[in-house]
mmCIF file of C-alpha atoms and ligand atoms in Angstrom:
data_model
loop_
_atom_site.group_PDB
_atom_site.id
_atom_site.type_symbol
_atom_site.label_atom_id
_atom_site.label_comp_id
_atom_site.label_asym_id
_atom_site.label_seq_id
_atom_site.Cartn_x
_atom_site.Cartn_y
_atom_site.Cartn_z
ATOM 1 C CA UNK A 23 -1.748 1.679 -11.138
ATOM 2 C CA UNK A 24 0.655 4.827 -10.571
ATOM 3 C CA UNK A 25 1.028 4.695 -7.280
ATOM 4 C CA UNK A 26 3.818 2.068 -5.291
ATOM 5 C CA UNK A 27 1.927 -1.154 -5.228
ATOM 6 C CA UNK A 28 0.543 -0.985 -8.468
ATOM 7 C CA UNK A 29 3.688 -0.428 -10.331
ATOM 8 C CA UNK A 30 5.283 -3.324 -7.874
ATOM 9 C CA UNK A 31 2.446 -5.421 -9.145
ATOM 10 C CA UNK A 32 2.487 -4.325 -12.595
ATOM 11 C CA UNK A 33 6.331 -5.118 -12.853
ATOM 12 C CA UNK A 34 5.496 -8.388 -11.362
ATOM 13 C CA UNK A 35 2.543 -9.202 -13.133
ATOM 14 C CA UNK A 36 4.272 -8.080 -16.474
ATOM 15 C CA UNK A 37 7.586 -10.179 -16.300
ATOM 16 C CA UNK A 38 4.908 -13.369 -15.414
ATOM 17 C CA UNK A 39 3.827 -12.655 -19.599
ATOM 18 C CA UNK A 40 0.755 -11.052 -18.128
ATOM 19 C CA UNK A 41 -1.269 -8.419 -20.187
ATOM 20 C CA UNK A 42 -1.741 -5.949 -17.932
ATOM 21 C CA UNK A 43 -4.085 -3.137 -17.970
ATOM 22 C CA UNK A 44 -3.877 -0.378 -15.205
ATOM 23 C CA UNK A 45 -6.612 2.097 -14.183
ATOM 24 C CA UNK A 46 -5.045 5.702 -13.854
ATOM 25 C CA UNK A 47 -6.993 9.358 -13.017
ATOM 26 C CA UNK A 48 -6.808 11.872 -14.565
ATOM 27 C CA UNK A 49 -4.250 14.533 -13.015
ATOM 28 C CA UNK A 50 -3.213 17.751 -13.228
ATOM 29 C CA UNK A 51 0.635 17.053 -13.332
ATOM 30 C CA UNK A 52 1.412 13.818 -15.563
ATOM 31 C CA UNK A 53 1.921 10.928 -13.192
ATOM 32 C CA UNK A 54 3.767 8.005 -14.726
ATOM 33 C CA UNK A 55 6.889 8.202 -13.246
ATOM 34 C CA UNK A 56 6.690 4.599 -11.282
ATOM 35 C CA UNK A 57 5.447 2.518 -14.472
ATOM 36 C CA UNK A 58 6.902 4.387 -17.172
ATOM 37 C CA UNK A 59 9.963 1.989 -17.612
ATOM 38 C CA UNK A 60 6.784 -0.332 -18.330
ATOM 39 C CA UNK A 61 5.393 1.414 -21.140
ATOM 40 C CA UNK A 62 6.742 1.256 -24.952
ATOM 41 C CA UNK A 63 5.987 4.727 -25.539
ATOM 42 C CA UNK A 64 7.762 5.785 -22.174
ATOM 43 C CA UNK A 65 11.018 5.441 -23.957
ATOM 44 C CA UNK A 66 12.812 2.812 -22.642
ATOM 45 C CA UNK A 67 10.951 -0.472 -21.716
ATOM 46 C CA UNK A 68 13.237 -2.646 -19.543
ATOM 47 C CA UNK A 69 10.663 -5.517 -18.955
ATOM 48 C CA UNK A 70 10.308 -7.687 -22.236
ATOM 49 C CA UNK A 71 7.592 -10.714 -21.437
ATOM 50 C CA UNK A 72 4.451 -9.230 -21.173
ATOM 51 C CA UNK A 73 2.630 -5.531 -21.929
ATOM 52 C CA UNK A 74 1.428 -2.810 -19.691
ATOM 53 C CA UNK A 75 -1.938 -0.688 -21.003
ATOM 54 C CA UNK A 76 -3.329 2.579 -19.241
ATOM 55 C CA UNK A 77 -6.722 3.199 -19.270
ATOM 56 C CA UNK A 78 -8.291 6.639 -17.569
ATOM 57 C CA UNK A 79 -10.503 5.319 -15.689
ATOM 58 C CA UNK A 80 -12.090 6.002 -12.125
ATOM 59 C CA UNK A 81 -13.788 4.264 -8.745
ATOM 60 C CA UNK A 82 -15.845 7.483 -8.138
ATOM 61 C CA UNK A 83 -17.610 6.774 -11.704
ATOM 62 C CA UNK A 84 -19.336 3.354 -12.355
ATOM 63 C CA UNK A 85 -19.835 3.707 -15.894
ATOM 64 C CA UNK A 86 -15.824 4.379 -16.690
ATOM 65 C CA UNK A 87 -15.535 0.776 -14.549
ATOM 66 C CA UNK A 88 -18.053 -1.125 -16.684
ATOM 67 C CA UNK A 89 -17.019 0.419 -20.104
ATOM 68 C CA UNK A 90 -13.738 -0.713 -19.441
ATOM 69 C CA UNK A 91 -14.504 -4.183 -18.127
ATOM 70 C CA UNK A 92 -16.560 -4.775 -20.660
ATOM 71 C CA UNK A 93 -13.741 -4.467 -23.194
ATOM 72 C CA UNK A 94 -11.038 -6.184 -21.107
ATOM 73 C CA UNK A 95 -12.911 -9.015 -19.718
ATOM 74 C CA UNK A 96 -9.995 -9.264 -17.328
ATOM 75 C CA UNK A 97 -8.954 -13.031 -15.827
ATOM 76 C CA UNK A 98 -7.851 -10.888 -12.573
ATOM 77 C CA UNK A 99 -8.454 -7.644 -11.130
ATOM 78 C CA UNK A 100 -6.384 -5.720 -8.489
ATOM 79 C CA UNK A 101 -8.672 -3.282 -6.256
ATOM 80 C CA UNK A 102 -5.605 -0.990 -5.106
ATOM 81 C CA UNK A 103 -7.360 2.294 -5.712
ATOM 82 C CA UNK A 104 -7.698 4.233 -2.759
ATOM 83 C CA UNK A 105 -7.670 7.988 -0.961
ATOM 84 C CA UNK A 106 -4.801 5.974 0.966
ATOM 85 C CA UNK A 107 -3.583 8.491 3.560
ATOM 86 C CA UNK A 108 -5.113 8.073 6.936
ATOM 87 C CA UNK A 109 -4.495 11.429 8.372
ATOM 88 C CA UNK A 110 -5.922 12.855 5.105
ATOM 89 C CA UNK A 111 -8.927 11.119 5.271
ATOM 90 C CA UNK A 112 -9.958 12.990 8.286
ATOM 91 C CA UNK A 113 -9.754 16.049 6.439
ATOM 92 C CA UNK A 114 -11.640 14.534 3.237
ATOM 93 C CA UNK A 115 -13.558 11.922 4.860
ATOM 94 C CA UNK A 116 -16.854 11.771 2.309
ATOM 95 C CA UNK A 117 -14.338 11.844 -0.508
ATOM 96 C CA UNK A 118 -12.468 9.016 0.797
ATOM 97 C CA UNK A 119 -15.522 6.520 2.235
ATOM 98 C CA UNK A 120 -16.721 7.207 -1.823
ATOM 99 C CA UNK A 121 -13.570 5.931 -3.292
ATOM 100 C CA UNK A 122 -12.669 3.519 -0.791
ATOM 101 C CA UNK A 123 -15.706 2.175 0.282
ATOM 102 C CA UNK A 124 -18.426 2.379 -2.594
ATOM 103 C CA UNK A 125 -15.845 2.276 -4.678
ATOM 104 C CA UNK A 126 -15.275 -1.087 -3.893
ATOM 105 C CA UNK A 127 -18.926 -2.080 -4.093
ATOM 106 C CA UNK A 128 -19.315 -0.765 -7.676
ATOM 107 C CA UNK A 129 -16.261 -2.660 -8.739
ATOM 108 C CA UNK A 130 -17.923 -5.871 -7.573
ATOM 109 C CA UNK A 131 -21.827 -4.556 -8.623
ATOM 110 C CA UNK A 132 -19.843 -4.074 -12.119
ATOM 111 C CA UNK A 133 -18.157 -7.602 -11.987
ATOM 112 C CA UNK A 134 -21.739 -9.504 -11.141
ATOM 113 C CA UNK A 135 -23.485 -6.899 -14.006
ATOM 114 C CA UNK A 136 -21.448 -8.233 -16.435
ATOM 115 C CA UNK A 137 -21.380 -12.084 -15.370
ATOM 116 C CA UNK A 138 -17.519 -11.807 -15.794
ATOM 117 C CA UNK A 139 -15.427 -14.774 -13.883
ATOM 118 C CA UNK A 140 -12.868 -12.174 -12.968
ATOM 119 C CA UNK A 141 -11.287 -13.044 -9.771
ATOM 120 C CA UNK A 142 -10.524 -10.058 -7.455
ATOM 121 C CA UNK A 143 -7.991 -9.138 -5.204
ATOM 122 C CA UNK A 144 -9.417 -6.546 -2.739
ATOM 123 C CA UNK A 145 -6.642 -4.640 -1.068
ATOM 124 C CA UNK A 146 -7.833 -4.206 2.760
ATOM 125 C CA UNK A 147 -5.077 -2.512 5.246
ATOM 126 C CA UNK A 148 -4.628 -3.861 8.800
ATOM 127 C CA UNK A 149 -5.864 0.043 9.591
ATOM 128 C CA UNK A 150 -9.047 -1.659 9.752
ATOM 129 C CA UNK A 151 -7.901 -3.201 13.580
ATOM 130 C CA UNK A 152 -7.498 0.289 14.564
ATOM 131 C CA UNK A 153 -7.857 0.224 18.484
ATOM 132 C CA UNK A 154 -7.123 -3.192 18.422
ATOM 133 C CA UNK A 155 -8.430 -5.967 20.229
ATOM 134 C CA UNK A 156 -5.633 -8.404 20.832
ATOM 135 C CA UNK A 157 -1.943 -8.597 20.092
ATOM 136 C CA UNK A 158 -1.148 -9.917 17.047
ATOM 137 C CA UNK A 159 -3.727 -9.339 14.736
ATOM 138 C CA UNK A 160 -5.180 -12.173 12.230
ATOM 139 C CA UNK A 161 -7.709 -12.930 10.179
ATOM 140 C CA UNK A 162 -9.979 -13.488 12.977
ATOM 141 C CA UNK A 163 -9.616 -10.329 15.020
ATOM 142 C CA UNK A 164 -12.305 -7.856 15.420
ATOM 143 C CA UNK A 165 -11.976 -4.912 13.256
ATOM 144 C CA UNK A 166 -12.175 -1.948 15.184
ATOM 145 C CA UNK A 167 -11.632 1.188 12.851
ATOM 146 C CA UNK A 168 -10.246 4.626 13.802
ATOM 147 C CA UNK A 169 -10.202 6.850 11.246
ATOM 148 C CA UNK A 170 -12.567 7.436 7.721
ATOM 149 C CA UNK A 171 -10.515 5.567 5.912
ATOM 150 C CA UNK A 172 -10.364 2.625 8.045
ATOM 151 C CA UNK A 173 -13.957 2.255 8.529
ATOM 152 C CA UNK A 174 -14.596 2.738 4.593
ATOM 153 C CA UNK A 175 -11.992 -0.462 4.075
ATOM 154 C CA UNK A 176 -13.878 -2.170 6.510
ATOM 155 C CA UNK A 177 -17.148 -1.700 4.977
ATOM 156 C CA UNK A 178 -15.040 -3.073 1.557
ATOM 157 C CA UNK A 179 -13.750 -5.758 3.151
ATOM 158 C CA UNK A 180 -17.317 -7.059 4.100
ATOM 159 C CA UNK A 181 -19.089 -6.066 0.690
ATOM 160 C CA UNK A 182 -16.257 -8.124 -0.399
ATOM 161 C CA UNK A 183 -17.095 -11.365 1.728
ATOM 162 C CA UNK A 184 -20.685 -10.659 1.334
ATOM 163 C CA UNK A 185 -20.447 -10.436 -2.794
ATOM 164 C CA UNK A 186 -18.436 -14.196 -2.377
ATOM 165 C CA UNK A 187 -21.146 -15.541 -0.419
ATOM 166 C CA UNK A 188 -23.948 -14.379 -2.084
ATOM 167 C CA UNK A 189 -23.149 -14.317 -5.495
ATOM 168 C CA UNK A 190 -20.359 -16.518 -5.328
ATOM 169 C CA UNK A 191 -17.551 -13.963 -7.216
ATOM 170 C CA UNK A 192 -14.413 -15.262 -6.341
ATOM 171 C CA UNK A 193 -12.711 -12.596 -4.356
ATOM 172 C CA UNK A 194 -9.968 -12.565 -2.014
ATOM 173 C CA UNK A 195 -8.859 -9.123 1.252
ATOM 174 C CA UNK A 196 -5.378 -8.843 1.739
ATOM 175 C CA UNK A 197 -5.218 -7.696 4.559
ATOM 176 C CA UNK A 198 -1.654 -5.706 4.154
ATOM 177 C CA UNK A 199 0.255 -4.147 7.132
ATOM 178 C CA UNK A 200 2.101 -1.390 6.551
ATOM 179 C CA UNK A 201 4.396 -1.807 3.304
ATOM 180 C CA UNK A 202 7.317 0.610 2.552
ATOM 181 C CA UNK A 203 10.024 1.296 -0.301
ATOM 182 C CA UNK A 204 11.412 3.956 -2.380
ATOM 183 C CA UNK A 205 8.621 4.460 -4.183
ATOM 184 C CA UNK A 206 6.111 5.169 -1.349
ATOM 185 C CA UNK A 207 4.673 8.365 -1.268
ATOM 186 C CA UNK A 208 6.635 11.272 0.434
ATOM 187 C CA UNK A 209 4.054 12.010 3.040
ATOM 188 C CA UNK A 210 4.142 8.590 4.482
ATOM 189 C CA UNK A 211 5.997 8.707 7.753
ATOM 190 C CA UNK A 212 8.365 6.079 6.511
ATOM 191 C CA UNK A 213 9.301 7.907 3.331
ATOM 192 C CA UNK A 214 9.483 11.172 5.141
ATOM 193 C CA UNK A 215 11.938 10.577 7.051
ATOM 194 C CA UNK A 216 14.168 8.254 4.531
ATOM 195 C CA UNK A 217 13.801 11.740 2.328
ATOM 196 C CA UNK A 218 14.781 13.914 5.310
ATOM 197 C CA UNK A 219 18.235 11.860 6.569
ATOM 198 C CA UNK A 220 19.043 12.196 2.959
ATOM 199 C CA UNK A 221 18.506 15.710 3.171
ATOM 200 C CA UNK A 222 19.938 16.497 6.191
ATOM 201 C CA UNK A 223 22.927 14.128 5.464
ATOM 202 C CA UNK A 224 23.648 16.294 2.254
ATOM 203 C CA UNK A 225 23.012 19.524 4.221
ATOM 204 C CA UNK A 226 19.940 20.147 1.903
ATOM 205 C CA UNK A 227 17.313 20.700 5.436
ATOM 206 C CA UNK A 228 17.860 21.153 8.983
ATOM 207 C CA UNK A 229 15.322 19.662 11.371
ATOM 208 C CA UNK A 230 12.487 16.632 10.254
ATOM 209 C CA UNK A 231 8.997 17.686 12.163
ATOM 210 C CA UNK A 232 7.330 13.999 12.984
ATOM 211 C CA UNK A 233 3.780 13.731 14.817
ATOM 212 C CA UNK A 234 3.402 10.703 16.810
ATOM 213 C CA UNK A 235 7.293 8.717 17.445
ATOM 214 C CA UNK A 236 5.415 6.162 20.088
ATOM 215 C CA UNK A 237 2.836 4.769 17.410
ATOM 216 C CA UNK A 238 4.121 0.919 16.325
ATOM 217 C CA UNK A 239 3.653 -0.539 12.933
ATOM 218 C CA UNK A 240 4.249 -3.927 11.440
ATOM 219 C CA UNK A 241 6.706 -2.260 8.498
ATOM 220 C CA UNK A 242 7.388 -4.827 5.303
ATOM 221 C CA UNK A 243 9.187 -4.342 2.012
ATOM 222 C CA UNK A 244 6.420 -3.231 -0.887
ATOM 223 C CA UNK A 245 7.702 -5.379 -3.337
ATOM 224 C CA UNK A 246 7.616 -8.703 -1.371
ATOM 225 C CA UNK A 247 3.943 -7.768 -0.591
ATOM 226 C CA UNK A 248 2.783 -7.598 -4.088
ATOM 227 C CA UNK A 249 3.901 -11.286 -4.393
ATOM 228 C CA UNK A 250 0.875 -11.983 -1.981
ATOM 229 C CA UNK A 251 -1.585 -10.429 -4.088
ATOM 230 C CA UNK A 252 -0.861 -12.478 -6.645
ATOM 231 C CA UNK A 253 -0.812 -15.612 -5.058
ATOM 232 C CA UNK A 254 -4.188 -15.494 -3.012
ATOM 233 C CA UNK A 255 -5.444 -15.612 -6.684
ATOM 234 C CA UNK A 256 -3.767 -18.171 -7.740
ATOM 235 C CA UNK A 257 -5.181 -20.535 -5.058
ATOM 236 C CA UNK A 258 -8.560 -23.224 -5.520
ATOM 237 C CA UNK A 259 -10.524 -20.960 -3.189
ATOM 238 C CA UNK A 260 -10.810 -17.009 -2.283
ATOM 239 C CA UNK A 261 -10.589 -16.523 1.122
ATOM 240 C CA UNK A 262 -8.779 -13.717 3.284
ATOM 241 C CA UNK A 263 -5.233 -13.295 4.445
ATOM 242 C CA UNK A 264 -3.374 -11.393 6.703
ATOM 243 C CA UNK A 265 -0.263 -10.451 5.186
ATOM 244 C CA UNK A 266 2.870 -8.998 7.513
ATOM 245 C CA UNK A 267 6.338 -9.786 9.014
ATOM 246 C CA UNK A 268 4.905 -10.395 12.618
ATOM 247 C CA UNK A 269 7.382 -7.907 13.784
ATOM 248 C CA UNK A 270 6.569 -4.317 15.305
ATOM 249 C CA UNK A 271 8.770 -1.423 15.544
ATOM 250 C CA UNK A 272 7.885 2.168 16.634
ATOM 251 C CA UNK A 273 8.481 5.861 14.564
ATOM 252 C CA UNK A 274 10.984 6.526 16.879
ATOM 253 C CA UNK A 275 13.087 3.309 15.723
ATOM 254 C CA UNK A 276 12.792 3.912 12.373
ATOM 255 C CA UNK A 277 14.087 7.408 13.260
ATOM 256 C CA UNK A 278 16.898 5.677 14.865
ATOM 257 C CA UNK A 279 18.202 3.400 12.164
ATOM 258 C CA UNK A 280 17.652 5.768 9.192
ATOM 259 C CA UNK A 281 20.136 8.300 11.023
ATOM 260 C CA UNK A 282 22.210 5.809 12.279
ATOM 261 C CA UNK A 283 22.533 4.670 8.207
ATOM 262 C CA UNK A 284 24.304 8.239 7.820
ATOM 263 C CA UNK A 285 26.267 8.451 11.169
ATOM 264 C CA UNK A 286 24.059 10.938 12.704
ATOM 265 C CA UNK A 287 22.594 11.224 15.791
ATOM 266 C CA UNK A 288 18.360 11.574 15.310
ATOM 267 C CA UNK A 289 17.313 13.395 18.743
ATOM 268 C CA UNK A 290 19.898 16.040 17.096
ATOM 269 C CA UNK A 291 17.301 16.545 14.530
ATOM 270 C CA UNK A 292 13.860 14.803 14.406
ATOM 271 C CA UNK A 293 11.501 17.849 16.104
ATOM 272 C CA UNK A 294 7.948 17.002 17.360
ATOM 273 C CA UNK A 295 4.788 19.016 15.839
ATOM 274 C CA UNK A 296 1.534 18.740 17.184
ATOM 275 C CA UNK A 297 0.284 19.647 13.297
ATOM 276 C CA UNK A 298 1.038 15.706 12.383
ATOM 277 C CA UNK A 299 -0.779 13.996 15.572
ATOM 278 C CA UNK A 300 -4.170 12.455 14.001
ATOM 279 C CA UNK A 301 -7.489 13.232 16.011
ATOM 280 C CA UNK A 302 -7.451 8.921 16.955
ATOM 281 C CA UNK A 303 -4.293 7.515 16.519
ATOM 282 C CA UNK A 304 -3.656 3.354 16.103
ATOM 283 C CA UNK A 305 -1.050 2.849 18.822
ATOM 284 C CA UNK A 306 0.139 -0.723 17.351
ATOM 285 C CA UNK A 307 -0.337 -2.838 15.032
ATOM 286 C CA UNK A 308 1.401 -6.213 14.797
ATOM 287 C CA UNK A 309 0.053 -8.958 12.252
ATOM 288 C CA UNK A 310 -0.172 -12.706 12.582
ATOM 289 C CA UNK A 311 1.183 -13.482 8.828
ATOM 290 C CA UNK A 312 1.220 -17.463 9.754
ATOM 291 C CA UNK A 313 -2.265 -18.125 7.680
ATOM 292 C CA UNK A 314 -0.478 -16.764 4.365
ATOM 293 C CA UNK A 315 2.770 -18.660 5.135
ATOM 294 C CA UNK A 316 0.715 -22.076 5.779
ATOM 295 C CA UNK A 317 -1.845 -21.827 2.671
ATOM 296 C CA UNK A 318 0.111 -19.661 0.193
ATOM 297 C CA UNK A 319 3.481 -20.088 0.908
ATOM 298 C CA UNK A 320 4.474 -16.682 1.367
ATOM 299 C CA UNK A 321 6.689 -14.991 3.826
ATOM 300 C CA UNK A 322 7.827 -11.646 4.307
ATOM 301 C CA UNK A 323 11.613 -11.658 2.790
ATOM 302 C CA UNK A 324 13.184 -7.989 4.009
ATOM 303 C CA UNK A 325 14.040 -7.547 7.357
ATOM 304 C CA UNK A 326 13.273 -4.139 8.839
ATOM 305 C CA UNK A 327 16.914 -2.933 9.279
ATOM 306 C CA UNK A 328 16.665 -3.797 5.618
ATOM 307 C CA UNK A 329 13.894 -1.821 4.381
ATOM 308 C CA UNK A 330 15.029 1.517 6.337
ATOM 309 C CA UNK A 331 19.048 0.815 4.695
ATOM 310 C CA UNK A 332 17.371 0.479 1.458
ATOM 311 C CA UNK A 333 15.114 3.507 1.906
ATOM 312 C CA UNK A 334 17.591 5.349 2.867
ATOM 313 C CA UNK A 335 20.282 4.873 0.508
ATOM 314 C CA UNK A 336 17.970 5.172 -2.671
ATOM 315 C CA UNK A 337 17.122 8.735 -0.995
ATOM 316 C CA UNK A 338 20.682 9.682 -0.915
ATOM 317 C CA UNK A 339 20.615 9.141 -4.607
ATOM 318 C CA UNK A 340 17.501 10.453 -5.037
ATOM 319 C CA UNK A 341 18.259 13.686 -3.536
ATOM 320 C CA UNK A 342 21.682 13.958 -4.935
ATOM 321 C CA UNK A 343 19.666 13.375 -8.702
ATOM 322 C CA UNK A 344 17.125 16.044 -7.748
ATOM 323 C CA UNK A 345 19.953 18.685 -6.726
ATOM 324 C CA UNK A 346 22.721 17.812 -8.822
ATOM 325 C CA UNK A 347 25.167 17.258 -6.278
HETATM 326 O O1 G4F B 17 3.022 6.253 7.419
HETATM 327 P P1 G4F B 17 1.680 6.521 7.958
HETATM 328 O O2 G4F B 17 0.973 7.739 7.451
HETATM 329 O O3 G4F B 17 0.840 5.202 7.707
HETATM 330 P P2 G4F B 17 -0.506 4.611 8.363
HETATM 331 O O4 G4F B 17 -1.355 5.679 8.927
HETATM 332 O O5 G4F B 17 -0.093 3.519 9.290
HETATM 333 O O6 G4F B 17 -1.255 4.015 7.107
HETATM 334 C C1 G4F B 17 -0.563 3.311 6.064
HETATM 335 O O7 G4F B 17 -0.591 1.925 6.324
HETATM 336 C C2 G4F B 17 -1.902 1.332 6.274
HETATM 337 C C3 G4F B 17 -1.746 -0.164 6.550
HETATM 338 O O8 G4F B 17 -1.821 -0.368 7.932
HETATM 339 C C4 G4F B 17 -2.539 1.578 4.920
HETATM 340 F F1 G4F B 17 -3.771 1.030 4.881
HETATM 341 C C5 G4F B 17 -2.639 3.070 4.684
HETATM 342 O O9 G4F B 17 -3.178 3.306 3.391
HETATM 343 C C6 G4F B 17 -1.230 3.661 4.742
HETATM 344 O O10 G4F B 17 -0.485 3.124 3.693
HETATM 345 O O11 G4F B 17 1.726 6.657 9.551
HETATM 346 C C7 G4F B 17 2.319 5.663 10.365
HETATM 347 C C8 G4F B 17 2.405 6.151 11.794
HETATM 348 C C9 G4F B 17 1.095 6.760 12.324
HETATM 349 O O12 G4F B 17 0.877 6.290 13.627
HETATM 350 C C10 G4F B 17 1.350 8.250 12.365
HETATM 351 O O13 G4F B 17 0.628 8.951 13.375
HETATM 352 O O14 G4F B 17 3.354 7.209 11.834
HETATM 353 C C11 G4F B 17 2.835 8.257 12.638
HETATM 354 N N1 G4F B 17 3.503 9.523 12.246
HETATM 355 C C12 G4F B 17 4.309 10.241 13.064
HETATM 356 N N2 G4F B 17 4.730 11.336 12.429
HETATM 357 C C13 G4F B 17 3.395 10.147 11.069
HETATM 358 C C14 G4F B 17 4.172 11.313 11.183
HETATM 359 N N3 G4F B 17 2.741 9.838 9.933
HETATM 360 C C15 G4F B 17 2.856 10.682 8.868
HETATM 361 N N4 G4F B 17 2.236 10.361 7.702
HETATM 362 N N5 G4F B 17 3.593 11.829 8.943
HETATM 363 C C16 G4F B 17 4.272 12.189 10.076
HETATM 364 O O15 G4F B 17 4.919 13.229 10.134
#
């Protein structure tokens, strides 16, 4: 619930007059920042209709899941919990198959347990075409995944479909391309380099190290992707959607723009490290969004020139904020 989507959905799902209760973990440094302005107790609570609840509560244990399903006996649930960070998940791979993968499959084990009628939005991640098969990607393309993390969504994806079939839960994959804003976290590579034109703009850092400026990614706006979410479970029937812009841009574009937002020149400054290449990389990915637009309605509304402006202006602010300039 702390982390970008989930406070994009929460503030979505909250103006709608929802009652909303989000899952956090327990952490070491309090981590409320993206929701607080959701919470009564969080001072100032900007979003009147509906309220926000936190419950510590966690994928990794079963019995947390049940105990608190038991009590909410939620209309809808929102599976965004993940070890989200691909490169990471090389490092931590049995960590990250538990919470992403079985996870996943005690969330739905839970949900049939307890005969609840919850539907379910599984969050899958177009990581899960990996090397991929054909250009664009839809619901029907082979998954083909290239890191821990992408196999352990693909195993969720199909515990997902199986637990529909067999036991008839209704429960809808998203399967989201790459999704950016200001409140993505600062080791994604779109966020890392929003952070580092601020910095460099303000004279705050010199050079931004990058791994990989060839790999492509279908890059949409966070907050029009949580709309999605919401609307596969809104629909007669759970079924599976591919949600993107259709559009594919590489690092090195990105790089491009965000400088170009702050008159500078990025081959003066972007440096490449070896440290950030990934052991297998996904060269390209490039969704097919027209089954979402057809049978939901929903299309992506932020252009990409868009998203990096708007990245990289609320890091100027950001950064100015942080160091009182
Ligand atoms: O921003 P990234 O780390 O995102 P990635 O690996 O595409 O995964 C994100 O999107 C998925 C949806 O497709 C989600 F499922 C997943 O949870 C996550 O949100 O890396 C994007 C690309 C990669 O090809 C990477 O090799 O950028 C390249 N890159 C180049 N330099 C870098 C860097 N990535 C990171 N994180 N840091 C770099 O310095």
């Amino acid at each position: 619930m702390t982390g970008q989507d989930g406070s994009y959905l929460a503030e979505l799902l909250v103006e709608k007059g929802y009652e909303v209760h989000g899952v956090v973990r327990r952490s070491s440094s309090f981590n409320r920042g993206r929701v607080e302005h959701l919470l009564e107790f969080g001072g100032h609570k900007v979003v009147d209709s509906g309220t926000l609840h936190l419950h510590y509560a966690d994928l990794g244990d079963g019995s947390s899941l049940i105990r608190l399903l038991e009590k909410i006996e939620p209309d809808e649930i929102y599976n965004l919990a993940a070890q989200s960070h691909v490169a990471v998940s090389f490092e931590i791979p049995v960590y990250t198959a538990d919470v992403v993968g079985l996870g996943t499959l005690k969330l739905l084990e839970a949900v049939r347990d307890l005969g609840l009628n919850s539907r379910i939005y599984q969050a899958g991640s177009s990581e899960m075409f990996g090397k991929v098969v054909e250009v664009p990607q839809s619901e029907k393309t082979p998954f083909y995944p290239r890191s821990p993390y992408a196999a352990a969504k693909a195993f969720a994806h199909w515990a997902a479909v199986n637990y529909r079939e067999a036991y008839q839960l209704f429960v809808c994959n998203g399967i989201l391309f790459n999704h950016e804003s200001p409140r993505r976290g600062e080791n994604f590579v779109t966020r890392k380099i929003s952070l580092g034109v601020a910095a460099i703009k303000l004279g705050l850092q010199g050079k931004l190290q990058l791994g990989n400026l060839d790999a492509k990614r279908d890059w949409g706006y966070a907050k029009d992707y949580v709309e999605a979410m919401w609307m596969m479970l809104q629909q007669d029937q759970p079924d599976d959607y591919v949600i993107a812009t259709g559009q594919t841009w590489s690092v090195r574009e990105f790089c491009e723009r965000a400088f170009r937002r702050v008159g500078l020149n990025w081959e003066d400054y972007v440096e490449v490290n070896p440290y950030y290449m990934r052991p297998t990389e996904v060269d390209i990915l490039k969704g097919d969004p027209s089954k979402a637009q057809r049978k939901l309605g929903w299309q992506a509304k932020t252009s990409f020139d868009d998203l990096v402006n708007l990245m990289v202006d609320a890091d100027l602010e950001y950064q100015k904020r942080t160091h009182r300039l």
